[in-house]
Amino acid sequence: MTAPLKHSDPIKVDVALGDRAYDIVIGRGVLASLGERVAALRPGVRTAIVTDRTVAKYWLEPAEASLAASGIPTSRIVVEEGEISKTYAGLEKVSEALIAAKIERNDLVIALGGGVVGDLAGFAAAILRRGVDFVQVPTSLLAQVDSSVGGKTGINSPQGKNLLGAFHQPVLVIADTAVLDTLSPRQFRAGYAEVAKYGVLGDEAFFSWLEKNHADIVKGGSAREHAIATSCRAKAAIVARDERETGERALLNLGHTFGHALEAVTGFSDRLFHGEGVAIGMTLAAQFSAKLGMIGEREAARIERHLIEAGLPTRLQDIAGFAQEGLADADALMALMAQDKKVKRGKLTFILLEAVGRAVIAKDVEPAPVRDFLKEKLAQ
Ligand SMILES: NC(=O)c1ccc[n+]([C@@H]2O[C@H](COP(=O)([O-])OP(=O)(O)OC[C@H]3O[C@@H](n4cnc5c(N)ncnc54)[C@H](O)[C@@H]3O)[C@@H](O)[C@H]2O)c1
Ligand SMILES: O=C(O)C(=O)C[C@@H](O)[C@H](O)[C@H](O)COP(=O)(O)O
Ligand SMILES: [Zn+2]
């Protein structure tokens, strides 16, 4: 078991959603406060922790100890790590275990893990007895800056990413930045793609700061907390204005139209983690924006350079196995992108760039230029 963590002064970010508003609590050691925060929010509650095997090894006991110290009964549901659990089978396993644990309408589900556990447990909570509240305890960088906030929950279909799900906001998010110390370097880098995304889509000053300081985020300390809090503030502000993605929330999908198709074509496997797909997708979105004359080649190159410096893949050719199988042809990728949730009346929507720090929603994008662009990229 990992040694208990000490409290530090946490940063609080409010997700201002009226009667469904909640706090994101960020800081080194805040996992130790899980029990007291849950008890304050829901006196007398019972809980079930959903986690994966790897996270369980490091962080389940500290989470359970914190709940026990506040007298909160809990049970544990441990799934396999990775996208294999964000499936119908994974949802069945978690849902049946929650029912067996007699989690009632007024109880709480606790998602302890990365984005997979958060999306899966959140969706299971959304449909259990037609809706049980849940708490996010994100343990990957990606989950701390993105997936634990905003209430998108769901599972994948073999036909596409997150095609089944519900908007279901958590009642609390506890992001302990020390927990990231056990994350593998590759997973840390993958999560970093979503951090860079906030700079690229809406905050040039943050992007410049990341260009200078990204290595310190890996080391921990105040740079890590600053990057996580800045990302959460950016996401919370957008979600508060557009919870259900009828407008500007789509900006958070920068890089995802390409990225999700790439995850699907690689079978939602370890060949390409979500954040890696986002890094390639964001680079492609920048290059496509340059091709359309919306930004200069130099700005697109600046984004790619930074992602490379952060150790991320940026080209289709960087995906494991690409050389052997050519990945997929442009038509196969187009067919997968046609399942994107931003598609309206069969027309693609892309998030494109007018500058580093200024993304726009481009509706009714014609497929032909996208197909030509992909053909060029696949041939490189
Ligand atoms: N709901 C949203 O808004 C949203 C946003 C972004 C991504 N997502 C989804 O999130 C998923 C990706 O999330 P992810 O990158 O966290 O993947 P993940 O949940 O698979 O976690 C990555 C890996 O890291 C391990 N891990 C997590 N925390 C750890 C820790 N502290 N120490 C050691 N190992 C740890 C996990 O066991 C797993 O093997 C994708 O399914 C994506 O679609 C959702
Ligand atoms: O919160 C959002 O909105 C996002 O788009 C954040 C993305 O990083 C995330 O991957 C999300 O799950 C993608 O949403 P989807 O609607 O395209 O499935
Ligand atoms: Zn994402």
PDB file of C-alpha atoms in Angstrom, residues 19-24 37-38 41-42 107-109 132-136 148 168-174:
ATOM      1  CA  ASP A  19     -28.618  23.355  -8.448  1.00  0.00           C
ATOM      2  CA  ARG A  20     -26.182  20.834  -9.956  1.00  0.00           C
ATOM      3  CA  ALA A  21     -23.075  22.947  -9.256  1.00  0.00           C
ATOM      4  CA  TYR A  22     -20.073  21.154  -7.784  1.00  0.00           C
ATOM      5  CA  ASP A  23     -16.496  21.715  -6.667  1.00  0.00           C
ATOM      6  CA  ILE A  24     -13.325  20.388  -8.214  1.00  0.00           C
ATOM      7  CA  ARG A  37     -15.830  15.727   2.044  1.00  0.00           C
ATOM      8  CA  VAL A  38     -18.310  12.976   1.160  1.00  0.00           C
ATOM      9  CA  LEU A  41     -21.930  16.502   1.326  1.00  0.00           C
ATOM     10  CA  ARG A  42     -24.112  13.455   2.129  1.00  0.00           C
ATOM     11  CA  ASP A 107     -26.191   6.425  -2.135  1.00  0.00           C
ATOM     12  CA  LEU A 108     -23.072   7.418  -4.052  1.00  0.00           C
ATOM     13  CA  VAL A 109     -20.940   5.748  -6.692  1.00  0.00           C
ATOM     14  CA  VAL A 132     -27.689   7.716  -8.658  1.00  0.00           C
ATOM     15  CA  ASP A 133     -25.229  10.492  -7.848  1.00  0.00           C
ATOM     16  CA  PHE A 134     -21.520   9.955  -8.253  1.00  0.00           C
ATOM     17  CA  VAL A 135     -18.173  11.398  -7.204  1.00  0.00           C
ATOM     18  CA  GLN A 136     -15.168  11.578  -9.509  1.00  0.00           C
ATOM     19  CA  SER A 148     -13.855  14.039 -14.562  1.00  0.00           C
ATOM     20  CA  HIS A 168     -24.650  13.039 -15.777  1.00  0.00           C
ATOM     21  CA  GLN A 169     -22.715  15.535 -13.673  1.00  0.00           C
ATOM     22  CA  PRO A 170     -20.702  14.367 -10.662  1.00  0.00           C
ATOM     23  CA  VAL A 171     -21.516  15.938  -7.292  1.00  0.00           C
ATOM     24  CA  LEU A 172     -17.833  16.371  -6.400  1.00  0.00           C
ATOM     25  CA  VAL A 173     -14.417  15.967  -8.050  1.00  0.00           C
ATOM     26  CA  ILE A 174     -11.321  15.226  -5.948  1.00  0.00           C
TER      27      ILE A 174
END
